[in-house]
mmCIF file of C-alpha atoms in Angstrom:
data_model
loop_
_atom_site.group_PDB
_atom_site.id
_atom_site.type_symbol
_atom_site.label_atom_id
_atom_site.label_comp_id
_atom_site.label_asym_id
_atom_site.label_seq_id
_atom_site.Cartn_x
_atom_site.Cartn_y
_atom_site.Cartn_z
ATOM 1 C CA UNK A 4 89.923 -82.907 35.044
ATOM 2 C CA UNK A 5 90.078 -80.800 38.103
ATOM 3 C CA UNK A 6 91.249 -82.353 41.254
ATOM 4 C CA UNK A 7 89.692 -80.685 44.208
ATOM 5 C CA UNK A 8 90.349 -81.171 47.759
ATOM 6 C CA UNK A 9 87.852 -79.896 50.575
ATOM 7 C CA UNK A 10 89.119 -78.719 53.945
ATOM 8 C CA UNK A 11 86.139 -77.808 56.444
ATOM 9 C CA UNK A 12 85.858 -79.288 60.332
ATOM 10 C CA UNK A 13 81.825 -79.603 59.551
ATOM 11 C CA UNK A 14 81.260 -83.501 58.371
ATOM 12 C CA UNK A 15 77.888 -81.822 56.869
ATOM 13 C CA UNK A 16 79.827 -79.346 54.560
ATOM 14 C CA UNK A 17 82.299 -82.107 53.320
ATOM 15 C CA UNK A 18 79.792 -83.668 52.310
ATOM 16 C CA UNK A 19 77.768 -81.539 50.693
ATOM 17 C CA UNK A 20 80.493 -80.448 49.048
ATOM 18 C CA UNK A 21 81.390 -83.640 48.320
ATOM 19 C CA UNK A 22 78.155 -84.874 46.762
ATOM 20 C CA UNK A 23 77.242 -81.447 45.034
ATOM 21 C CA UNK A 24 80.255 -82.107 43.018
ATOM 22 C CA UNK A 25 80.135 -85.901 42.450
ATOM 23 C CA UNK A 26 77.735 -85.410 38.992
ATOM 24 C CA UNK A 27 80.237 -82.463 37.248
ATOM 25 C CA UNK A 28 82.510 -83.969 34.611
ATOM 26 C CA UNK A 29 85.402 -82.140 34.774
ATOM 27 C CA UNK A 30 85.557 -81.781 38.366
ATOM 28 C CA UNK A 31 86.508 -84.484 41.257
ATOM 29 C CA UNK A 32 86.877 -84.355 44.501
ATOM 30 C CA UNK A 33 90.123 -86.205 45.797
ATOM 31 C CA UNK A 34 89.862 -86.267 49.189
ATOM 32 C CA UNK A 35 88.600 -84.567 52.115
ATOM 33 C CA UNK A 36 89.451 -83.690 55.703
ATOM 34 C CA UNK A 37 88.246 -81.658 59.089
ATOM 35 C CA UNK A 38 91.488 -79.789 59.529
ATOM 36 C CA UNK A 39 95.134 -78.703 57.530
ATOM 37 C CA UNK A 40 96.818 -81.193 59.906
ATOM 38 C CA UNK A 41 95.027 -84.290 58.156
ATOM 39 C CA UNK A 42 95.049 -81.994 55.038
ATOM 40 C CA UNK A 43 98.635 -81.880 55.020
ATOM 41 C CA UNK A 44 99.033 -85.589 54.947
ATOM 42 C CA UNK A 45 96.518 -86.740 52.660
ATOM 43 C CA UNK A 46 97.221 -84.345 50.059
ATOM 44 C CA UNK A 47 101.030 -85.284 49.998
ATOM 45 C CA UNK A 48 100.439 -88.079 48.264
ATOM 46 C CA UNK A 49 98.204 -86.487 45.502
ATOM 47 C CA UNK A 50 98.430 -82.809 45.031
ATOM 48 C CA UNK A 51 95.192 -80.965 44.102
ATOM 49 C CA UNK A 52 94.577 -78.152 41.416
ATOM 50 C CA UNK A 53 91.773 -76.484 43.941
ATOM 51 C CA UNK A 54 91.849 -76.227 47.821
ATOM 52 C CA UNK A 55 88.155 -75.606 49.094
ATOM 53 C CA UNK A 56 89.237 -74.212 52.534
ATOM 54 C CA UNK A 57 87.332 -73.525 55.595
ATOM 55 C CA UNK A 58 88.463 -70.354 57.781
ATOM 56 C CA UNK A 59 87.583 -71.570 61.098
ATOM 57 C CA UNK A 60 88.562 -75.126 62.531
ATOM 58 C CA UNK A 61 90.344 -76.735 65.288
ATOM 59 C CA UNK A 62 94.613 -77.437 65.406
ATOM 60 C CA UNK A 63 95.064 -75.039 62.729
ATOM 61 C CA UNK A 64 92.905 -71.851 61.413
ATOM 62 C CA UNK A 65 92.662 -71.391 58.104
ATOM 63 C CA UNK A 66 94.429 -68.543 57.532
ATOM 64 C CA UNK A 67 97.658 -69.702 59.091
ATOM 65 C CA UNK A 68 97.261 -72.510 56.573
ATOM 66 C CA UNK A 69 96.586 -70.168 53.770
ATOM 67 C CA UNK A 70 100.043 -68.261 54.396
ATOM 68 C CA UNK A 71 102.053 -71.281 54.824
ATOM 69 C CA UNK A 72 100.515 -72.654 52.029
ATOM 70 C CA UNK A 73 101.065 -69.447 48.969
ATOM 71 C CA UNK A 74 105.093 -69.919 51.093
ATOM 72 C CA UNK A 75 105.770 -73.209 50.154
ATOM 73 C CA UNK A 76 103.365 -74.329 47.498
ATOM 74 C CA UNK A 77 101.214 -71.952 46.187
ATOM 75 C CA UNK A 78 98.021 -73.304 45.077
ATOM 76 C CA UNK A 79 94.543 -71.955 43.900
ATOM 77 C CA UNK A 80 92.362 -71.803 47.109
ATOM 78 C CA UNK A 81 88.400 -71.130 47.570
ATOM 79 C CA UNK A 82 87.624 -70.048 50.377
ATOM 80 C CA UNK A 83 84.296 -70.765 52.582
ATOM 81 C CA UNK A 84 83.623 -67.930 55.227
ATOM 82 C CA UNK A 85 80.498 -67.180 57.682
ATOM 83 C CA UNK A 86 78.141 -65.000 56.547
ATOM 84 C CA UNK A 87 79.184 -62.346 59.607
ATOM 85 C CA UNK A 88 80.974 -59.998 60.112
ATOM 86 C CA UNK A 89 83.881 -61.518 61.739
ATOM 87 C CA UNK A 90 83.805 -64.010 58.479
ATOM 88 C CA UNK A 91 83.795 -61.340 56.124
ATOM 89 C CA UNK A 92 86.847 -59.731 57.813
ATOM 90 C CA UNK A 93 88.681 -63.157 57.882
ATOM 91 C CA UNK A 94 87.703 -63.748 54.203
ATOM 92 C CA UNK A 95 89.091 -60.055 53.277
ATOM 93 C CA UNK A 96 92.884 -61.442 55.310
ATOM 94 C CA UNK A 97 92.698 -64.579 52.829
ATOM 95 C CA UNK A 98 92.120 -62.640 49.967
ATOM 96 C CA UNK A 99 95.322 -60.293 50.703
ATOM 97 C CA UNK A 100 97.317 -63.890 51.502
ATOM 98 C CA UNK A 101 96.282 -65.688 47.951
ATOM 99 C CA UNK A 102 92.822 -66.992 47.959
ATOM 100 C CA UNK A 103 91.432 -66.543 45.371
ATOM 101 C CA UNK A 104 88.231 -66.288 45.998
ATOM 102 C CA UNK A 105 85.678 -66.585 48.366
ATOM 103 C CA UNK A 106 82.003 -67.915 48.939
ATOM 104 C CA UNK A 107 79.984 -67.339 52.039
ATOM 105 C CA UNK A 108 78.921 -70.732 53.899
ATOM 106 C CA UNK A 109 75.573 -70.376 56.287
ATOM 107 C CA UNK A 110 74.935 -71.682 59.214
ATOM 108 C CA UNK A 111 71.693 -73.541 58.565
ATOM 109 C CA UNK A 112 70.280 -74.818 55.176
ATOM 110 C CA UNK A 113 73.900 -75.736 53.717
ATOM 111 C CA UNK A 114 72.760 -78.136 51.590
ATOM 112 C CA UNK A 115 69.934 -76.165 49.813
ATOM 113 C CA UNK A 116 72.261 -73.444 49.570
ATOM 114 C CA UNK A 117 74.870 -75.014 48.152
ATOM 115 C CA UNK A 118 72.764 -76.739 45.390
ATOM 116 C CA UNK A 119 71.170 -73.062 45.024
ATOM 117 C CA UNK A 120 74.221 -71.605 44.854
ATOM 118 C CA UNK A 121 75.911 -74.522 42.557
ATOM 119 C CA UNK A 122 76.322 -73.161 39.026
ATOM 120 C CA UNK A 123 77.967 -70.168 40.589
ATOM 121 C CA UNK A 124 80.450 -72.577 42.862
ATOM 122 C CA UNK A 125 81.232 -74.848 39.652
ATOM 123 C CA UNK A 126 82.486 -71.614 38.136
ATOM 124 C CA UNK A 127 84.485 -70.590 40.941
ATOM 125 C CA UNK A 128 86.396 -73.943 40.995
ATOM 126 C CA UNK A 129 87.022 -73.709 37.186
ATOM 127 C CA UNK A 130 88.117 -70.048 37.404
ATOM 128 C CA UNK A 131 90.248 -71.300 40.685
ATOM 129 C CA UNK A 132 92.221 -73.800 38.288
ATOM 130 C CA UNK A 133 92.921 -71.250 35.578
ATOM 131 C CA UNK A 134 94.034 -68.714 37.615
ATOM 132 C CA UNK A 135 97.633 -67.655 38.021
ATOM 133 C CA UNK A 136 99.432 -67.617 41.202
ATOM 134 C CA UNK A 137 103.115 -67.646 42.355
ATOM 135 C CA UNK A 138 105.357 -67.965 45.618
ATOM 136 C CA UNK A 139 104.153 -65.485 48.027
ATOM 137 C CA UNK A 140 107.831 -64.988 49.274
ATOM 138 C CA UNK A 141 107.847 -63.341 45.817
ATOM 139 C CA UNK A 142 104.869 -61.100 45.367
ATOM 140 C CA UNK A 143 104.262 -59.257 48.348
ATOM 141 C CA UNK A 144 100.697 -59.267 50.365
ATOM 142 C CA UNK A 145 99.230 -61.091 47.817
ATOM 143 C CA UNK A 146 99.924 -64.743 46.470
ATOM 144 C CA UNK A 147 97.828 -63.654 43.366
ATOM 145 C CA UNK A 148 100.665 -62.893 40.364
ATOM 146 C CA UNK A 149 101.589 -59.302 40.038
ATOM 147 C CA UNK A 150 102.031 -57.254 36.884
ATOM 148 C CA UNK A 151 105.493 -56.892 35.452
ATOM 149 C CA UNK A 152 107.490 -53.877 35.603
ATOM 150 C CA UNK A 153 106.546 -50.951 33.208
ATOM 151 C CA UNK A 154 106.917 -47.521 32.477
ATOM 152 C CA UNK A 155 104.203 -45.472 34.514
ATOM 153 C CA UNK A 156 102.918 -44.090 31.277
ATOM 154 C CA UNK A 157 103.206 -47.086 28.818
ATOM 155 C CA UNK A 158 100.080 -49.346 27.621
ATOM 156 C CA UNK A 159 99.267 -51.607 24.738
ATOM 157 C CA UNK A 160 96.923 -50.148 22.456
ATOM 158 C CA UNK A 161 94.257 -52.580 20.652
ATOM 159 C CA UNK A 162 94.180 -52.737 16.466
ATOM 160 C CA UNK A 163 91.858 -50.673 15.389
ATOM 161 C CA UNK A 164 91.417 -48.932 18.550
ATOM 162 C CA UNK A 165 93.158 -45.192 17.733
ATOM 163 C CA UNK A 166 90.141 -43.251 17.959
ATOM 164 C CA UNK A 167 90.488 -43.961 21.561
ATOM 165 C CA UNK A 168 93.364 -41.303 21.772
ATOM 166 C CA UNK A 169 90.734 -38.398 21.059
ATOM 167 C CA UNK A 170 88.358 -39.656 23.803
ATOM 168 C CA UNK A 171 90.610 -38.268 25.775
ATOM 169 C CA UNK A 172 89.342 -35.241 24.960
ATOM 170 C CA UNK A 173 85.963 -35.586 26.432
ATOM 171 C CA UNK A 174 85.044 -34.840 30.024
ATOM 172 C CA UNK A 175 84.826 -37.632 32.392
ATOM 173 C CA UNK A 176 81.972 -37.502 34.459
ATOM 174 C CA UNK A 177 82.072 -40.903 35.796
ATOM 175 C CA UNK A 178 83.774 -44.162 35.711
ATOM 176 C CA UNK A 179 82.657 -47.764 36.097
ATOM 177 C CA UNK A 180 84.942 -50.924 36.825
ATOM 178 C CA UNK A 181 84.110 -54.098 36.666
ATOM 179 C CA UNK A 182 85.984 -57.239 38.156
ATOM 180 C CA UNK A 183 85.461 -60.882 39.651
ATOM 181 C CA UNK A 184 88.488 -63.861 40.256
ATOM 182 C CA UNK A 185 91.312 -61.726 41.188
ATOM 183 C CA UNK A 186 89.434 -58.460 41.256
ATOM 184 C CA UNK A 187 90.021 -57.336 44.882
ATOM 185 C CA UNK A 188 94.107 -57.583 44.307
ATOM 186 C CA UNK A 189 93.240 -55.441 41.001
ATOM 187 C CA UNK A 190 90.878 -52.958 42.571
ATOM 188 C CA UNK A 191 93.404 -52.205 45.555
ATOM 189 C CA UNK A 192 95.727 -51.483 42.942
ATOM 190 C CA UNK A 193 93.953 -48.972 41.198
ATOM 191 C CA UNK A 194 91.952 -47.156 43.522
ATOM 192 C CA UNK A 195 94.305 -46.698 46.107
ATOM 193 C CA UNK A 196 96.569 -44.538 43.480
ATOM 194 C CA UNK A 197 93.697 -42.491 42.452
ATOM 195 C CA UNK A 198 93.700 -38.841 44.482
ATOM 196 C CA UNK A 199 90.478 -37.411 45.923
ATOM 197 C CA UNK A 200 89.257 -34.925 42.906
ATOM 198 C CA UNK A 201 88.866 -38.248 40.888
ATOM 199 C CA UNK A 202 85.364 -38.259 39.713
ATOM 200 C CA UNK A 203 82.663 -40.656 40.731
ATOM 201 C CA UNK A 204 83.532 -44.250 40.713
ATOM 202 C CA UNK A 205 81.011 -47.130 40.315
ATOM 203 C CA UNK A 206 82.082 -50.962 41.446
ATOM 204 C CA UNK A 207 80.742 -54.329 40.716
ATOM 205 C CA UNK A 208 83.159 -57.120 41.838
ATOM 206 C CA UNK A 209 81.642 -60.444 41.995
ATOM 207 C CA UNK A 210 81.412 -61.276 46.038
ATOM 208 C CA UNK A 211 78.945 -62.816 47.944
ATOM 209 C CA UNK A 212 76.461 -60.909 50.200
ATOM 210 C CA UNK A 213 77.500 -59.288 53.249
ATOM 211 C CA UNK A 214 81.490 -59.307 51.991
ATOM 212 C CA UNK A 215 81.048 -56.457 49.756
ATOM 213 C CA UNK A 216 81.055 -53.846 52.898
ATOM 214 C CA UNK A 217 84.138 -54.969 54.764
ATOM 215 C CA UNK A 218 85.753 -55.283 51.484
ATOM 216 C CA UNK A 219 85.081 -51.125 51.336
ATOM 217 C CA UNK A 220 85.867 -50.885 54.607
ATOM 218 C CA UNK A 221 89.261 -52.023 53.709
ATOM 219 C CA UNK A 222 90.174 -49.802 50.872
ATOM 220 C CA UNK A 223 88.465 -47.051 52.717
ATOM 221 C CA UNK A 224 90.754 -46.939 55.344
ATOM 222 C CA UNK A 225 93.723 -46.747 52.942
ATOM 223 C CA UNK A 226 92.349 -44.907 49.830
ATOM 224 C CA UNK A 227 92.382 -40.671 49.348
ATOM 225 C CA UNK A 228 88.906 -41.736 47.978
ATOM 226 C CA UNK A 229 85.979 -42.083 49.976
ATOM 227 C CA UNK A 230 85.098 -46.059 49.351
ATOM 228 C CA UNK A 231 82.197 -47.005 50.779
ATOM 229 C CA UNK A 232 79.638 -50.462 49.591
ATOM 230 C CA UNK A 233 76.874 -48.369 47.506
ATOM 231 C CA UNK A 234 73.533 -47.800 49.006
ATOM 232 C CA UNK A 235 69.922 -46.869 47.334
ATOM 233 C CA UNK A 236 69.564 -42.846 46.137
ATOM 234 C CA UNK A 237 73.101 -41.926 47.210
ATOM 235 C CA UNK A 238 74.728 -39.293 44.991
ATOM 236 C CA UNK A 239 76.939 -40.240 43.049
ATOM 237 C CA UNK A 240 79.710 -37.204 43.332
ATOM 238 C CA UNK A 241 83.660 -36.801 42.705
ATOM 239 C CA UNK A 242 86.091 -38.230 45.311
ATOM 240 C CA UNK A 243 83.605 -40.827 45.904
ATOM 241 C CA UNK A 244 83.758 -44.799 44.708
ATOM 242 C CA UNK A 245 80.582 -47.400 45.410
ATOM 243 C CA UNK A 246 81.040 -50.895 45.643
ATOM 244 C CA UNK A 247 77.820 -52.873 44.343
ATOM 245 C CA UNK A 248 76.689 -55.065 47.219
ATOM 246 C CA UNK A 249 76.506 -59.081 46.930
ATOM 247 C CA UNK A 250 73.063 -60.283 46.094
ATOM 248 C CA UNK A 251 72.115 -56.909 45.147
ATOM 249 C CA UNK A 252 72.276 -55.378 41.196
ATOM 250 C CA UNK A 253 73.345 -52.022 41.465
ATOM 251 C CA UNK A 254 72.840 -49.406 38.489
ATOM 252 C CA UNK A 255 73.141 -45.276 37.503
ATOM 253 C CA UNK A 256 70.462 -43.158 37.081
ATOM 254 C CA UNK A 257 70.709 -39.777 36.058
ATOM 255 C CA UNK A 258 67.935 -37.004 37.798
ATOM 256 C CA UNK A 259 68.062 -32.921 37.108
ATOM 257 C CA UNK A 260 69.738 -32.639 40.144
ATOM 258 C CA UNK A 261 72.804 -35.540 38.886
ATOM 259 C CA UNK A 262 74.036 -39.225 38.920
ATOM 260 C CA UNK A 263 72.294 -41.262 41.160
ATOM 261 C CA UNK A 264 72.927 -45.454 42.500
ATOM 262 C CA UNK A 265 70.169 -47.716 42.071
ATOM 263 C CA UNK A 266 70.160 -50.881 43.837
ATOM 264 C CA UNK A 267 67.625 -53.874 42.363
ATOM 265 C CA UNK A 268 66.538 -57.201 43.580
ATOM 266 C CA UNK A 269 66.000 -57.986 39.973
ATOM 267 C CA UNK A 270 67.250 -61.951 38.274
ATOM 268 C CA UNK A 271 70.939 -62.637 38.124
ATOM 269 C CA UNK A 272 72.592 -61.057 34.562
ATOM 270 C CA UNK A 273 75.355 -64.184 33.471
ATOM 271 C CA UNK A 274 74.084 -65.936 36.559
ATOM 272 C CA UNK A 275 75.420 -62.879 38.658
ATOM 273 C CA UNK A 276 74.474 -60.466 41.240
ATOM 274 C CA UNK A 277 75.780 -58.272 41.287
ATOM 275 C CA UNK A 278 76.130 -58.106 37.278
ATOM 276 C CA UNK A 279 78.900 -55.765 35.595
ATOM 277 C CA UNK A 280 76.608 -55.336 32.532
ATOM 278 C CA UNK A 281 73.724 -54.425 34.704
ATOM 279 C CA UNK A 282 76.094 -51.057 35.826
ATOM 280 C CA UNK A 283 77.772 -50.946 32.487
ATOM 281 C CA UNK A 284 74.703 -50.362 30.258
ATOM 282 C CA UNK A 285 73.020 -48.124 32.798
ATOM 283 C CA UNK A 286 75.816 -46.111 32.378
ATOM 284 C CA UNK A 287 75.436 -46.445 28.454
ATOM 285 C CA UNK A 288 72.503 -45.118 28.985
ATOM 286 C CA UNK A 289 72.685 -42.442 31.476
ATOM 287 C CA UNK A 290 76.124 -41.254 30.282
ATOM 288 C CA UNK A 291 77.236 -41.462 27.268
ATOM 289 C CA UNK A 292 80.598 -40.253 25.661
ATOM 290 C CA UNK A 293 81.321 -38.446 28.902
ATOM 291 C CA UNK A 294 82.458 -41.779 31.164
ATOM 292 C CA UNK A 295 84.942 -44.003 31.017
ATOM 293 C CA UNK A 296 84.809 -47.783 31.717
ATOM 294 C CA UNK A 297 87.455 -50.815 32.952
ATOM 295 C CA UNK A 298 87.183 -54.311 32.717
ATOM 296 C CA UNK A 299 89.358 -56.224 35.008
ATOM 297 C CA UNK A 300 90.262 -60.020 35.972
ATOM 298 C CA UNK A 301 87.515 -62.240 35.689
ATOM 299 C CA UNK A 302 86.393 -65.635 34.305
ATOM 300 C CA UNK A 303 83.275 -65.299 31.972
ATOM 301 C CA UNK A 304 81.721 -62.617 29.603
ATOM 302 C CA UNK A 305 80.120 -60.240 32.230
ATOM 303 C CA UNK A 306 80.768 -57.113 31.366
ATOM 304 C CA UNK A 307 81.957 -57.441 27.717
ATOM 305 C CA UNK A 308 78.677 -56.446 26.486
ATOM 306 C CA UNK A 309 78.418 -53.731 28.478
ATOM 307 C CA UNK A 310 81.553 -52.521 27.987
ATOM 308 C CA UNK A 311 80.848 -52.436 24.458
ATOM 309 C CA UNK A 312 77.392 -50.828 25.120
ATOM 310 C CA UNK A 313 79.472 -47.652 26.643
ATOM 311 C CA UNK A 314 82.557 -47.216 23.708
ATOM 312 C CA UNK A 315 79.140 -47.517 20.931
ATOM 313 C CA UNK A 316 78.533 -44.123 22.986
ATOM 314 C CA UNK A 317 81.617 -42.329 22.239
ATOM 315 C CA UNK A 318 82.997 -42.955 25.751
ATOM 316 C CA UNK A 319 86.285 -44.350 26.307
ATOM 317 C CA UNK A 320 86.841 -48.087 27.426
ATOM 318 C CA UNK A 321 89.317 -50.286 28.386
ATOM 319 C CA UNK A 322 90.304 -54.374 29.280
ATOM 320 C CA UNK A 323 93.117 -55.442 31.402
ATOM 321 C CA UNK A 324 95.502 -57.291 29.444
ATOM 322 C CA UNK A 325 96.235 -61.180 29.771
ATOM 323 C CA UNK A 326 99.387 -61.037 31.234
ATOM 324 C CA UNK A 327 98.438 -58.968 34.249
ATOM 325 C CA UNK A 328 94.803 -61.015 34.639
ATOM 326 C CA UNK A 329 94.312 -63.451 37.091
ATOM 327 C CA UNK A 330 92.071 -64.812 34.774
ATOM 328 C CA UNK A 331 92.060 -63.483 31.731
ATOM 329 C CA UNK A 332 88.234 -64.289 30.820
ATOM 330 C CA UNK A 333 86.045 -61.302 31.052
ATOM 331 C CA UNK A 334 88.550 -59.199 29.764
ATOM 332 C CA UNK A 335 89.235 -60.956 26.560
ATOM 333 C CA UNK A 336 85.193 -61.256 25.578
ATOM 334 C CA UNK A 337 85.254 -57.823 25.683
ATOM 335 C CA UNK A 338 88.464 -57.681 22.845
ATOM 336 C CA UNK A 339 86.926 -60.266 21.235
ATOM 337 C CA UNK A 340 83.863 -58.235 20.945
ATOM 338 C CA UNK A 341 86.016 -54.708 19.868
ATOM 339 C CA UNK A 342 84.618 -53.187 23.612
ATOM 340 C CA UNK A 343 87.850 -52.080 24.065
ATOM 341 C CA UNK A 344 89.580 -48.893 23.294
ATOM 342 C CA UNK A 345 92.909 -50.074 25.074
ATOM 343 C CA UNK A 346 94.186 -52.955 26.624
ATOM 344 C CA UNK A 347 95.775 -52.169 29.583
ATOM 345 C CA UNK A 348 98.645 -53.869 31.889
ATOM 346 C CA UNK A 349 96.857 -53.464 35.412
ATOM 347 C CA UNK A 350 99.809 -51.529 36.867
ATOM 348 C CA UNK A 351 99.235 -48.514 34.479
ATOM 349 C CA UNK A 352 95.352 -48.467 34.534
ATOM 350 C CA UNK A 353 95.439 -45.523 37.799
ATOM 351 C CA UNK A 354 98.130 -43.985 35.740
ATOM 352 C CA UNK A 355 95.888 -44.030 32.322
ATOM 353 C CA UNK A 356 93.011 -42.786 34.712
ATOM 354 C CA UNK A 357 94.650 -40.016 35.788
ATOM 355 C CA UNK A 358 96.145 -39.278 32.621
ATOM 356 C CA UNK A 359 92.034 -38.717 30.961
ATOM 357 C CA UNK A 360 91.383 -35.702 34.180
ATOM 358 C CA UNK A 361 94.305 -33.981 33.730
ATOM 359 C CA UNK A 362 93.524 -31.119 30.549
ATOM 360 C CA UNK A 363 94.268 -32.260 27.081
ATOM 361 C CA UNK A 364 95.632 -35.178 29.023
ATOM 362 C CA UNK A 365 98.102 -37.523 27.254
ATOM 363 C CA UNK A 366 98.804 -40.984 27.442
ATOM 364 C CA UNK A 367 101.953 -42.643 26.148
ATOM 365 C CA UNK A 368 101.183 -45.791 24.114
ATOM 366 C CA UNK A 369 102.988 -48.050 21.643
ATOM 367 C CA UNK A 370 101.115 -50.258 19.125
ATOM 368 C CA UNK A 371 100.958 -53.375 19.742
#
């Protein structure tokens, strides 16, 4: 059973919340309350696994909360943000403190968006409980666990998996990741190591509508690569990495002229939208052998299909390991499916990158 507590200043969200959550058998809500003060208190006396977490309330924001919280007893926390963009900047702050994950909360229509939106939140919270956090005293910005030390050209290569080495030998012509719980604290990681001349770079990471962009905006304004959320007909050229927007599918299509993004409207893929297998088998299909693919932290199997869509082509692929995973779900579907050529510690995967541009590049690997 997962014991959830809900801390929002709106009566209606609590319970909503409350009541949305009432008929799931492994989930309960424990308690409730409007603000961290009466949070503070209540939980004392019976610690959640999952903190649902408002951003914005009276006595004590949510993000003060948040830091003092990953301090002294870290804790997965969900986090529900405005659908603006002051919320979406506020959500980004939580993410670098710990949260680990967010979901936007409207205005008007809460409840019929949260029951909408309910198979999607149920995951969130399970993912949430699963996930692995430590001390934030300990790990930096980020309460999230980080990956162990290793050498910078070191990885763990999967059975089976040595025809991977000569992949190495093909061009890259573009690259697709795909993430969800934990993904932001893995895609900072990689992409801001990456230098300009990297070729083209195609994103989904589960996140709501709307939090996609300031989520570029972020890495943008630290990267060497120009990060930007991905837009209908741009180009997809090197130096350059798209982030799929929330609530949008976003794909590659290949014209005379090059590689092109394609954003759809189309049914969620794994009850997602943006779906990693909806990128991942466009670029099956519009790339083959030349690409490369990465499958990050994430709970679920979106993605694994894909993933092994793109190696059936001859193009090299690879899964984050379990150690370094927040949640090590999408990831292993795709071993468990042989879609991966390597599995990867997440603090090498910029390295390995890097390693398949430069010529005849080499990466270091033991067996595992």
């Amino acid at each position: 059973m997962i014991n959830v507590f809900i801390i929002d200043d709106s009566a209606l969200m609590r319970t909503a919340l409350s009541e949305l959550l009432a008929d799931v058998s492994d989930i309960a809500v424990i308690g409730t309350a409007q603000d961290p003060i009466f949070a503070k208190a209540k939980m004392a006396r019976n610690w959640p696994d999952v903190i649902i977490l408002d951003l914005e309330m009276p006595r004590m924001d949510g993000l003060t909360f948040l830091s003092q919280l990953m301090t002294a007893r870290p804790t997965p926390v969900i986090v529900c943000s405005a659908y603006s963009e002051k919320g979406s900047d506020k959500a980004m702050e939580s993410l670098k403190l710990g949260a680990i994950d967010v979901m936007g909360k409207p205005k008007i229509g809460v409840r019929e968006f949260i029951v909408h939106e309910k198979a999607v939140f149920v995951d969130k919270i399970r993912a949430a409980a699963r996930a692995r956090i430590q001390n934030q005293s300990g790990s930096g910005a980020s309460g999230i666990k980080s990956a162990p030390k290793a050498a910078a050209e070191t990885s763990r290569v999967l059975p089976r998996s040595e025809s991977g080495k000569t992949k190495h030998q093909h061009a890259v012509e573009l690259i697709g990741i795909g993430a969800s719980t934990g993904g932001t604290q893995a895609l900072e990681k990689v992409l801001l190591d990456l230098p300009a001349t990297t070729p083209g770079i195609v994103i989904v990471q589960h996140m709501p509508e709307k939090f996609t962009r300031a989520f570029a905006d972020r890495l943008n304004a630290r990267a060497m690569l120009h990060i930007s959320e991905a837009e209908h007909g741009e180009q997809i050229v090197p130096g350059r990495a798209f982030i799929a927007p929330g609530g949008k599918h976003t794909s590659v299509v290949r014209r005379n002229d090059g590689l092109f993004i394609r954003i759809s409207d189309d049914a969620p893929v794994n009850r997602h939208k943006p779906s990693v297998d909806v990128l991942f088998n466009s670029i099956a299909h519009c790339v083959p052998r030349h690409s490369a693919a990465f499958l990050l932290t994430g709970m679920g199997n979106d993605g694994a299909a894909g993933l092994k869509a793109i190696r059936d082509t001859g193009a090299l692929t690879a899964a984050q390991d379990e150690e370094t995973s927040v949640v090590f779900g999408m990831p292993n579907e795709a071993i468990k499916l042989d879609a991966a050529d390597y599995v990867l510690p997440l603090e090498v995967v910029s390295a390995f990158i890097q390693s398949m541009l430069r010529p005849r590049g080499h990466f270091h690997v033991r067996t595992a």
